[in-house]
Amino acid sequence: MVKASDSKSVAVDAYASFAKRYDALAPSKPHNALYERPASFELLGEVTGLDILDAGCGSGICSEKLARSGARVSAFDITPEMLALARERCAGLDVDIRLGDLEKPLDWLADGSFDRIICSLALDYVERLTPVFAEFHRVARPGGKLVFSMGHPMRDWQDERTHGAKTYFETNRWGMHWGGFGEPNPYVESYRRPLSDILNGLAGAGWTLDRFVEPLPVPEMEAVDPRHFAELSMAPAFICVRAYK
């Protein structure tokens, strides 16, 4: 299932190809709305009156929710098609949306600007995590918190399509055609890596681990998507992490 791509970022071409379909489905898609997002927002906690960075904001689903909950939001993403949708979704809300790359310095953001940073299912598209975590640490205020979610390293490892000839301990780039977002099925690449690389990269950038969650689906998912509810109740697909500065 792995194939080469000429794109510098593995996220840009893939998400540009189905941005509108993603935006139409992700707000209510069970893996997002009834699994990852509830777990991440529980870790984020109360946001009223806080300055929050939505890193890798996609079409602005989290940014809208945060702004409607009383937060002041700065958001960025690398895919222009996603940013256009985010601006539509967040029109009239306290959300500043910009083009930005997780793999480059966030040089438009000042040191100590944010009370919270959320990065929802975006770090899987980044090859080297420590520089990203270091930039997040720089722009966070003392006592600020980082919440991020990613594919579960062991879950990904157990799917033989993700690693080819690599060992668990190596970071590798892989891709597959995604179902669930309509035809044609988009081909999406990302990086699979060991859990130690994630947690040690976090610590190496100065963050202190606070909570590590292997989420369960919310009960409402059973009626909407019983097959995936049973699957996710048996083993996690994602990890959700909270750390503080």
PDB file of C-alpha atoms in Angstrom:
ATOM      1  CA  MET A   1       0.000   0.000   0.000  1.00  0.00           C
ATOM      2  CA  VAL A   2       2.998   2.318   0.323  1.00  0.00           C
ATOM      3  CA  LYS A   3       3.963   4.476  -2.612  1.00  0.00           C
ATOM      4  CA  ALA A   4       6.295   7.415  -3.082  1.00  0.00           C
ATOM      5  CA  SER A   5       5.120  11.007  -3.211  1.00  0.00           C
ATOM      6  CA  ASP A   6       6.909  14.066  -4.521  1.00  0.00           C
ATOM      7  CA  SER A   7       5.113  16.398  -2.119  1.00  0.00           C
ATOM      8  CA  LYS A   8       7.303  17.868   0.612  1.00  0.00           C
ATOM      9  CA  SER A   9       4.450  17.602   3.086  1.00  0.00           C
ATOM     10  CA  VAL A  10       2.493  14.369   3.064  1.00  0.00           C
ATOM     11  CA  ALA A  11      -0.676  16.214   4.107  1.00  0.00           C
ATOM     12  CA  VAL A  12      -1.021  18.879   1.410  1.00  0.00           C
ATOM     13  CA  ASP A  13      -1.828  16.912  -1.725  1.00  0.00           C
ATOM     14  CA  ALA A  14      -3.974  14.339   0.048  1.00  0.00           C
ATOM     15  CA  TYR A  15      -6.255  16.734   1.894  1.00  0.00           C
ATOM     16  CA  ALA A  16      -6.471  19.157  -1.003  1.00  0.00           C
ATOM     17  CA  SER A  17      -7.956  16.336  -3.065  1.00  0.00           C
ATOM     18  CA  PHE A  18     -10.966  15.785  -0.774  1.00  0.00           C
ATOM     19  CA  ALA A  19     -11.158  18.880   1.448  1.00  0.00           C
ATOM     20  CA  LYS A  20     -14.859  19.571   0.848  1.00  0.00           C
ATOM     21  CA  ARG A  21     -15.836  15.955   1.394  1.00  0.00           C
ATOM     22  CA  TYR A  22     -13.783  15.851   4.585  1.00  0.00           C
ATOM     23  CA  ASP A  23     -15.364  19.062   5.834  1.00  0.00           C
ATOM     24  CA  ALA A  24     -18.871  17.755   5.180  1.00  0.00           C
ATOM     25  CA  LEU A  25     -18.336  14.463   7.000  1.00  0.00           C
ATOM     26  CA  ALA A  26     -15.739  14.989   9.759  1.00  0.00           C
ATOM     27  CA  PRO A  27     -17.979  17.033  12.108  1.00  0.00           C
ATOM     28  CA  SER A  28     -20.203  13.976  12.618  1.00  0.00           C
ATOM     29  CA  LYS A  29     -18.000  11.047  11.500  1.00  0.00           C
ATOM     30  CA  PRO A  30     -17.963   8.608  14.450  1.00  0.00           C
ATOM     31  CA  HIS A  31     -14.163   8.217  14.686  1.00  0.00           C
ATOM     32  CA  ASN A  32     -13.900  11.995  15.030  1.00  0.00           C
ATOM     33  CA  ALA A  33     -17.092  13.200  16.703  1.00  0.00           C
ATOM     34  CA  LEU A  34     -17.677  10.243  19.012  1.00  0.00           C
ATOM     35  CA  TYR A  35     -14.157   9.062  19.685  1.00  0.00           C
ATOM     36  CA  GLU A  36     -11.099  11.295  19.242  1.00  0.00           C
ATOM     37  CA  ARG A  37     -12.631  14.750  19.655  1.00  0.00           C
ATOM     38  CA  PRO A  38     -14.463  14.077  22.960  1.00  0.00           C
ATOM     39  CA  ALA A  39     -11.275  12.640  24.476  1.00  0.00           C
ATOM     40  CA  SER A  40      -9.137  15.574  23.320  1.00  0.00           C
ATOM     41  CA  PHE A  41     -11.593  18.210  24.507  1.00  0.00           C
ATOM     42  CA  GLU A  42     -11.942  16.539  27.893  1.00  0.00           C
ATOM     43  CA  LEU A  43      -8.165  16.874  28.283  1.00  0.00           C
ATOM     44  CA  LEU A  44      -8.298  20.493  27.130  1.00  0.00           C
ATOM     45  CA  GLY A  45     -10.824  21.413  29.835  1.00  0.00           C
ATOM     46  CA  GLU A  46     -12.514  24.790  30.303  1.00  0.00           C
ATOM     47  CA  VAL A  47     -11.437  27.276  27.635  1.00  0.00           C
ATOM     48  CA  THR A  48     -13.531  30.387  28.285  1.00  0.00           C
ATOM     49  CA  GLY A  49     -11.383  33.501  28.155  1.00  0.00           C
ATOM     50  CA  LEU A  50      -8.224  31.611  27.155  1.00  0.00           C
ATOM     51  CA  ASP A  51      -5.848  32.147  24.229  1.00  0.00           C
ATOM     52  CA  ILE A  52      -5.667  28.882  22.296  1.00  0.00           C
ATOM     53  CA  LEU A  53      -3.583  27.756  19.330  1.00  0.00           C
ATOM     54  CA  ASP A  54      -5.240  25.231  17.016  1.00  0.00           C
ATOM     55  CA  ALA A  55      -2.212  23.736  15.247  1.00  0.00           C
ATOM     56  CA  GLY A  56      -3.032  21.894  12.038  1.00  0.00           C
ATOM     57  CA  CYS A  57      -6.599  23.156  12.210  1.00  0.00           C
ATOM     58  CA  GLY A  58      -7.853  21.560   9.003  1.00  0.00           C
ATOM     59  CA  SER A  59     -11.279  22.918   8.122  1.00  0.00           C
ATOM     60  CA  GLY A  60     -11.679  24.614  11.504  1.00  0.00           C
ATOM     61  CA  ILE A  61     -13.896  22.139  13.331  1.00  0.00           C
ATOM     62  CA  CYS A  62     -12.034  22.477  16.638  1.00  0.00           C
ATOM     63  CA  SER A  63     -11.471  26.209  16.152  1.00  0.00           C
ATOM     64  CA  GLU A  64     -15.194  26.829  15.795  1.00  0.00           C
ATOM     65  CA  LYS A  65     -16.011  24.792  18.899  1.00  0.00           C
ATOM     66  CA  LEU A  66     -13.358  26.576  20.927  1.00  0.00           C
ATOM     67  CA  ALA A  67     -14.440  30.048  19.811  1.00  0.00           C
ATOM     68  CA  ARG A  68     -18.099  29.284  20.539  1.00  0.00           C
ATOM     69  CA  SER A  69     -16.973  28.207  24.013  1.00  0.00           C
ATOM     70  CA  GLY A  70     -15.464  31.639  24.651  1.00  0.00           C
ATOM     71  CA  ALA A  71     -11.820  31.150  23.660  1.00  0.00           C
ATOM     72  CA  ARG A  72      -9.675  33.463  21.552  1.00  0.00           C
ATOM     73  CA  VAL A  73      -8.304  31.197  18.849  1.00  0.00           C
ATOM     74  CA  SER A  74      -5.304  31.363  16.551  1.00  0.00           C
ATOM     75  CA  ALA A  75      -5.287  28.605  13.954  1.00  0.00           C
ATOM     76  CA  PHE A  76      -3.115  27.462  11.100  1.00  0.00           C
ATOM     77  CA  ASP A  77      -2.896  24.702   8.539  1.00  0.00           C
ATOM     78  CA  ILE A  78      -0.704  23.850   5.568  1.00  0.00           C
ATOM     79  CA  THR A  79      -3.494  23.078   3.080  1.00  0.00           C
ATOM     80  CA  PRO A  80      -5.017  26.170   1.409  1.00  0.00           C
ATOM     81  CA  GLU A  81      -8.223  24.315   0.524  1.00  0.00           C
ATOM     82  CA  MET A  82      -8.737  23.459   4.191  1.00  0.00           C
ATOM     83  CA  LEU A  83      -8.024  27.034   5.266  1.00  0.00           C
ATOM     84  CA  ALA A  84     -10.698  28.365   2.924  1.00  0.00           C
ATOM     85  CA  LEU A  85     -13.224  26.045   4.550  1.00  0.00           C
ATOM     86  CA  ALA A  86     -12.023  27.008   8.032  1.00  0.00           C
ATOM     87  CA  ARG A  87     -12.527  30.688   7.254  1.00  0.00           C
ATOM     88  CA  GLU A  88     -16.085  29.957   6.126  1.00  0.00           C
ATOM     89  CA  ARG A  89     -16.840  27.879   9.213  1.00  0.00           C
ATOM     90  CA  CYS A  90     -15.362  30.424  11.637  1.00  0.00           C
ATOM     91  CA  ALA A  91     -16.662  33.592   9.953  1.00  0.00           C
ATOM     92  CA  GLY A  92     -17.693  36.133  12.597  1.00  0.00           C
ATOM     93  CA  LEU A  93     -15.934  34.264  15.412  1.00  0.00           C
ATOM     94  CA  ASP A  94     -12.799  35.247  17.333  1.00  0.00           C
ATOM     95  CA  VAL A  95     -10.519  33.050  15.215  1.00  0.00           C
ATOM     96  CA  ASP A  96      -7.365  34.183  13.406  1.00  0.00           C
ATOM     97  CA  ILE A  97      -6.597  31.705  10.606  1.00  0.00           C
ATOM     98  CA  ARG A  98      -3.286  31.563   8.745  1.00  0.00           C
ATOM     99  CA  LEU A  99      -1.262  29.389   6.422  1.00  0.00           C
ATOM    100  CA  GLY A 100       1.450  27.606   8.397  1.00  0.00           C
ATOM    101  CA  ASP A 101       3.545  24.458   8.400  1.00  0.00           C
ATOM    102  CA  LEU A 102       4.059  22.308  11.493  1.00  0.00           C
ATOM    103  CA  GLU A 103       7.490  21.363  10.178  1.00  0.00           C
ATOM    104  CA  LYS A 104       8.708  24.961  10.116  1.00  0.00           C
ATOM    105  CA  PRO A 105       9.158  27.631  12.828  1.00  0.00           C
ATOM    106  CA  LEU A 106       5.929  29.342  13.863  1.00  0.00           C
ATOM    107  CA  ASP A 107       7.664  32.677  13.374  1.00  0.00           C
ATOM    108  CA  TRP A 108       4.503  34.784  13.293  1.00  0.00           C
ATOM    109  CA  LEU A 109       3.704  33.747  16.875  1.00  0.00           C
ATOM    110  CA  ALA A 110       5.351  35.451  19.839  1.00  0.00           C
ATOM    111  CA  ASP A 111       6.910  33.642  22.780  1.00  0.00           C
ATOM    112  CA  GLY A 112       4.477  32.848  25.588  1.00  0.00           C
ATOM    113  CA  SER A 113       1.309  33.651  23.622  1.00  0.00           C
ATOM    114  CA  PHE A 114      -1.025  30.778  24.506  1.00  0.00           C
ATOM    115  CA  ASP A 115      -2.711  29.212  27.513  1.00  0.00           C
ATOM    116  CA  ARG A 116      -3.545  26.049  25.572  1.00  0.00           C
ATOM    117  CA  ILE A 117      -2.398  24.394  22.361  1.00  0.00           C
ATOM    118  CA  ILE A 118      -4.433  21.707  20.631  1.00  0.00           C
ATOM    119  CA  CYS A 119      -3.107  19.596  17.782  1.00  0.00           C
ATOM    120  CA  SER A 120      -5.784  17.134  16.718  1.00  0.00           C
ATOM    121  CA  LEU A 121      -4.630  14.237  14.487  1.00  0.00           C
ATOM    122  CA  ALA A 122      -2.072  16.378  12.651  1.00  0.00           C
ATOM    123  CA  LEU A 123       1.283  15.180  14.013  1.00  0.00           C
ATOM    124  CA  ASP A 124       1.071  11.905  12.097  1.00  0.00           C
ATOM    125  CA  TYR A 125       1.987  13.938   9.005  1.00  0.00           C
ATOM    126  CA  VAL A 126       5.227  15.230  10.570  1.00  0.00           C
ATOM    127  CA  GLU A 127       8.444  13.234  10.301  1.00  0.00           C
ATOM    128  CA  ARG A 128      10.393  14.814  13.192  1.00  0.00           C
ATOM    129  CA  LEU A 129       8.347  15.642  16.284  1.00  0.00           C
ATOM    130  CA  THR A 130      10.879  17.241  18.648  1.00  0.00           C
ATOM    131  CA  PRO A 131      11.202  20.535  16.678  1.00  0.00           C
ATOM    132  CA  VAL A 132       7.408  20.830  16.596  1.00  0.00           C
ATOM    133  CA  PHE A 133       7.097  20.214  20.328  1.00  0.00           C
ATOM    134  CA  ALA A 134       9.869  22.778  20.890  1.00  0.00           C
ATOM    135  CA  GLU A 135       7.960  25.447  18.952  1.00  0.00           C
ATOM    136  CA  PHE A 136       4.799  24.623  20.884  1.00  0.00           C
ATOM    137  CA  HIS A 137       6.797  25.002  24.116  1.00  0.00           C
ATOM    138  CA  ARG A 138       8.130  28.372  22.982  1.00  0.00           C
ATOM    139  CA  VAL A 139       4.713  29.861  22.229  1.00  0.00           C
ATOM    140  CA  ALA A 140       3.046  28.453  25.365  1.00  0.00           C
ATOM    141  CA  ARG A 141       2.797  30.525  28.537  1.00  0.00           C
ATOM    142  CA  PRO A 142       4.266  29.219  31.800  1.00  0.00           C
ATOM    143  CA  GLY A 143       1.793  26.651  33.072  1.00  0.00           C
ATOM    144  CA  GLY A 144       0.280  26.369  29.592  1.00  0.00           C
ATOM    145  CA  LYS A 145      -0.961  23.004  28.371  1.00  0.00           C
ATOM    146  CA  LEU A 146      -0.543  21.071  25.146  1.00  0.00           C
ATOM    147  CA  VAL A 147      -3.140  18.518  24.066  1.00  0.00           C
ATOM    148  CA  PHE A 148      -2.494  16.395  21.006  1.00  0.00           C
ATOM    149  CA  SER A 149      -3.845  13.221  19.427  1.00  0.00           C
ATOM    150  CA  MET A 150      -2.189  10.769  17.039  1.00  0.00           C
ATOM    151  CA  GLY A 151      -2.585   7.302  15.646  1.00  0.00           C
ATOM    152  CA  HIS A 152      -1.825   4.658  18.262  1.00  0.00           C
ATOM    153  CA  PRO A 153       1.710   3.368  17.525  1.00  0.00           C
ATOM    154  CA  MET A 154       0.936  -0.253  18.371  1.00  0.00           C
ATOM    155  CA  ARG A 155      -2.386  -0.256  16.546  1.00  0.00           C
ATOM    156  CA  ASP A 156      -0.650   1.037  13.436  1.00  0.00           C
ATOM    157  CA  TRP A 157       2.158  -1.469  13.851  1.00  0.00           C
ATOM    158  CA  GLN A 158      -0.275  -4.390  13.954  1.00  0.00           C
ATOM    159  CA  ASP A 159      -1.549  -3.468  10.482  1.00  0.00           C
ATOM    160  CA  GLU A 160       1.158  -4.910   8.227  1.00  0.00           C
ATOM    161  CA  ARG A 161       0.362  -2.320   5.532  1.00  0.00           C
ATOM    162  CA  THR A 162       1.914   0.422   7.661  1.00  0.00           C
ATOM    163  CA  HIS A 163       5.468  -0.760   8.139  1.00  0.00           C
ATOM    164  CA  GLY A 164       6.629  -2.816   5.173  1.00  0.00           C
ATOM    165  CA  ALA A 165      10.084  -4.176   6.017  1.00  0.00           C
ATOM    166  CA  LYS A 166      10.675  -1.736   8.891  1.00  0.00           C
ATOM    167  CA  THR A 167      10.828  -2.727  12.552  1.00  0.00           C
ATOM    168  CA  TYR A 168       8.538  -1.263  15.213  1.00  0.00           C
ATOM    169  CA  PHE A 169      11.423   0.900  16.408  1.00  0.00           C
ATOM    170  CA  GLU A 170      11.836   2.766  13.113  1.00  0.00           C
ATOM    171  CA  THR A 171       9.820   5.702  11.837  1.00  0.00           C
ATOM    172  CA  ASN A 172       8.450   4.983   8.396  1.00  0.00           C
ATOM    173  CA  ARG A 173       6.275   6.740   5.844  1.00  0.00           C
ATOM    174  CA  TRP A 174       3.310   4.812   4.566  1.00  0.00           C
ATOM    175  CA  GLY A 175       0.022   5.393   2.816  1.00  0.00           C
ATOM    176  CA  MET A 176      -3.327   3.872   1.968  1.00  0.00           C
ATOM    177  CA  HIS A 177      -6.626   4.744   0.319  1.00  0.00           C
ATOM    178  CA  TRP A 178      -9.121   5.970   2.908  1.00  0.00           C
ATOM    179  CA  GLY A 179     -12.710   4.821   2.890  1.00  0.00           C
ATOM    180  CA  GLY A 180     -15.545   6.718   4.510  1.00  0.00           C
ATOM    181  CA  PHE A 181     -15.098   9.993   2.646  1.00  0.00           C
ATOM    182  CA  GLY A 182     -16.723   9.127  -0.653  1.00  0.00           C
ATOM    183  CA  GLU A 183     -15.320   8.355  -4.086  1.00  0.00           C
ATOM    184  CA  PRO A 184     -12.670   8.444  -5.298  1.00  0.00           C
ATOM    185  CA  ASN A 185     -11.054   7.148  -2.129  1.00  0.00           C
ATOM    186  CA  PRO A 186      -8.254   9.588  -1.250  1.00  0.00           C
ATOM    187  CA  TYR A 187      -4.718   8.263  -0.913  1.00  0.00           C
ATOM    188  CA  VAL A 188      -3.284   9.576   2.372  1.00  0.00           C
ATOM    189  CA  GLU A 189       0.294   9.221   3.588  1.00  0.00           C
ATOM    190  CA  SER A 190       1.547   9.615   7.144  1.00  0.00           C
ATOM    191  CA  TYR A 191       4.332   8.490   9.485  1.00  0.00           C
ATOM    192  CA  ARG A 192       4.278   5.539  11.860  1.00  0.00           C
ATOM    193  CA  ARG A 193       6.713   5.691  14.776  1.00  0.00           C
ATOM    194  CA  PRO A 194       7.360   4.036  18.151  1.00  0.00           C
ATOM    195  CA  LEU A 195       5.695   5.407  21.268  1.00  0.00           C
ATOM    196  CA  SER A 196       9.101   6.180  22.770  1.00  0.00           C
ATOM    197  CA  ASP A 197       9.815   8.692  19.985  1.00  0.00           C
ATOM    198  CA  ILE A 198       6.600  10.553  20.776  1.00  0.00           C
ATOM    199  CA  LEU A 199       7.013  10.726  24.548  1.00  0.00           C
ATOM    200  CA  ASN A 200      10.773  11.300  24.523  1.00  0.00           C
ATOM    201  CA  GLY A 201      10.363  14.001  21.892  1.00  0.00           C
ATOM    202  CA  LEU A 202       7.824  15.671  24.140  1.00  0.00           C
ATOM    203  CA  ALA A 203      10.120  15.537  27.163  1.00  0.00           C
ATOM    204  CA  GLY A 204      13.130  16.598  25.125  1.00  0.00           C
ATOM    205  CA  ALA A 205      11.332  19.787  24.128  1.00  0.00           C
ATOM    206  CA  GLY A 206      10.719  20.691  27.796  1.00  0.00           C
ATOM    207  CA  TRP A 207       7.145  19.467  28.269  1.00  0.00           C
ATOM    208  CA  THR A 208       6.020  17.509  31.328  1.00  0.00           C
ATOM    209  CA  LEU A 209       3.615  14.657  30.657  1.00  0.00           C
ATOM    210  CA  ASP A 210       0.353  15.110  32.546  1.00  0.00           C
ATOM    211  CA  ARG A 211      -2.114  12.602  31.090  1.00  0.00           C
ATOM    212  CA  PHE A 212      -1.825   9.786  28.537  1.00  0.00           C
ATOM    213  CA  VAL A 213      -5.175   8.492  27.271  1.00  0.00           C
ATOM    214  CA  GLU A 214      -6.025   5.514  25.083  1.00  0.00           C
ATOM    215  CA  PRO A 215      -9.619   6.584  24.494  1.00  0.00           C
ATOM    216  CA  LEU A 216     -12.793   4.575  24.486  1.00  0.00           C
ATOM    217  CA  PRO A 217     -15.646   5.530  22.162  1.00  0.00           C
ATOM    218  CA  VAL A 218     -18.489   7.443  23.779  1.00  0.00           C
ATOM    219  CA  PRO A 219     -21.609   5.313  24.420  1.00  0.00           C
ATOM    220  CA  GLU A 220     -23.590   7.128  21.712  1.00  0.00           C
ATOM    221  CA  MET A 221     -21.337   5.606  19.063  1.00  0.00           C
ATOM    222  CA  GLU A 222     -22.807   2.142  19.596  1.00  0.00           C
ATOM    223  CA  ALA A 223     -26.097   3.092  17.967  1.00  0.00           C
ATOM    224  CA  VAL A 224     -24.480   5.057  15.124  1.00  0.00           C
ATOM    225  CA  ASP A 225     -21.635   2.696  14.189  1.00  0.00           C
ATOM    226  CA  PRO A 226     -21.870  -0.586  16.129  1.00  0.00           C
ATOM    227  CA  ARG A 227     -19.033  -2.298  14.232  1.00  0.00           C
ATOM    228  CA  HIS A 228     -16.446   0.360  14.980  1.00  0.00           C
ATOM    229  CA  PHE A 229     -17.835   0.847  18.492  1.00  0.00           C
ATOM    230  CA  ALA A 230     -17.115  -2.826  19.221  1.00  0.00           C
ATOM    231  CA  GLU A 231     -13.683  -2.596  17.594  1.00  0.00           C
ATOM    232  CA  LEU A 232     -12.649   0.540  19.505  1.00  0.00           C
ATOM    233  CA  SER A 233     -14.021  -0.857  22.755  1.00  0.00           C
ATOM    234  CA  MET A 234     -11.613  -3.767  22.312  1.00  0.00           C
ATOM    235  CA  ALA A 235      -8.471  -1.819  21.319  1.00  0.00           C
ATOM    236  CA  PRO A 236      -7.658   1.883  20.802  1.00  0.00           C
ATOM    237  CA  ALA A 237      -6.997   3.509  17.427  1.00  0.00           C
ATOM    238  CA  PHE A 238      -5.577   6.787  18.774  1.00  0.00           C
ATOM    239  CA  ILE A 239      -3.654   8.225  21.686  1.00  0.00           C
ATOM    240  CA  CYS A 240      -4.547  11.534  23.332  1.00  0.00           C
ATOM    241  CA  VAL A 241      -1.877  13.274  25.416  1.00  0.00           C
ATOM    242  CA  ARG A 242      -1.813  16.284  27.744  1.00  0.00           C
ATOM    243  CA  ALA A 243       1.414  17.940  28.840  1.00  0.00           C
ATOM    244  CA  TYR A 244       2.205  21.176  30.621  1.00  0.00           C
ATOM    245  CA  LYS A 245       4.996  23.763  30.496  1.00  0.00           C
TER     246      LYS A 245
END
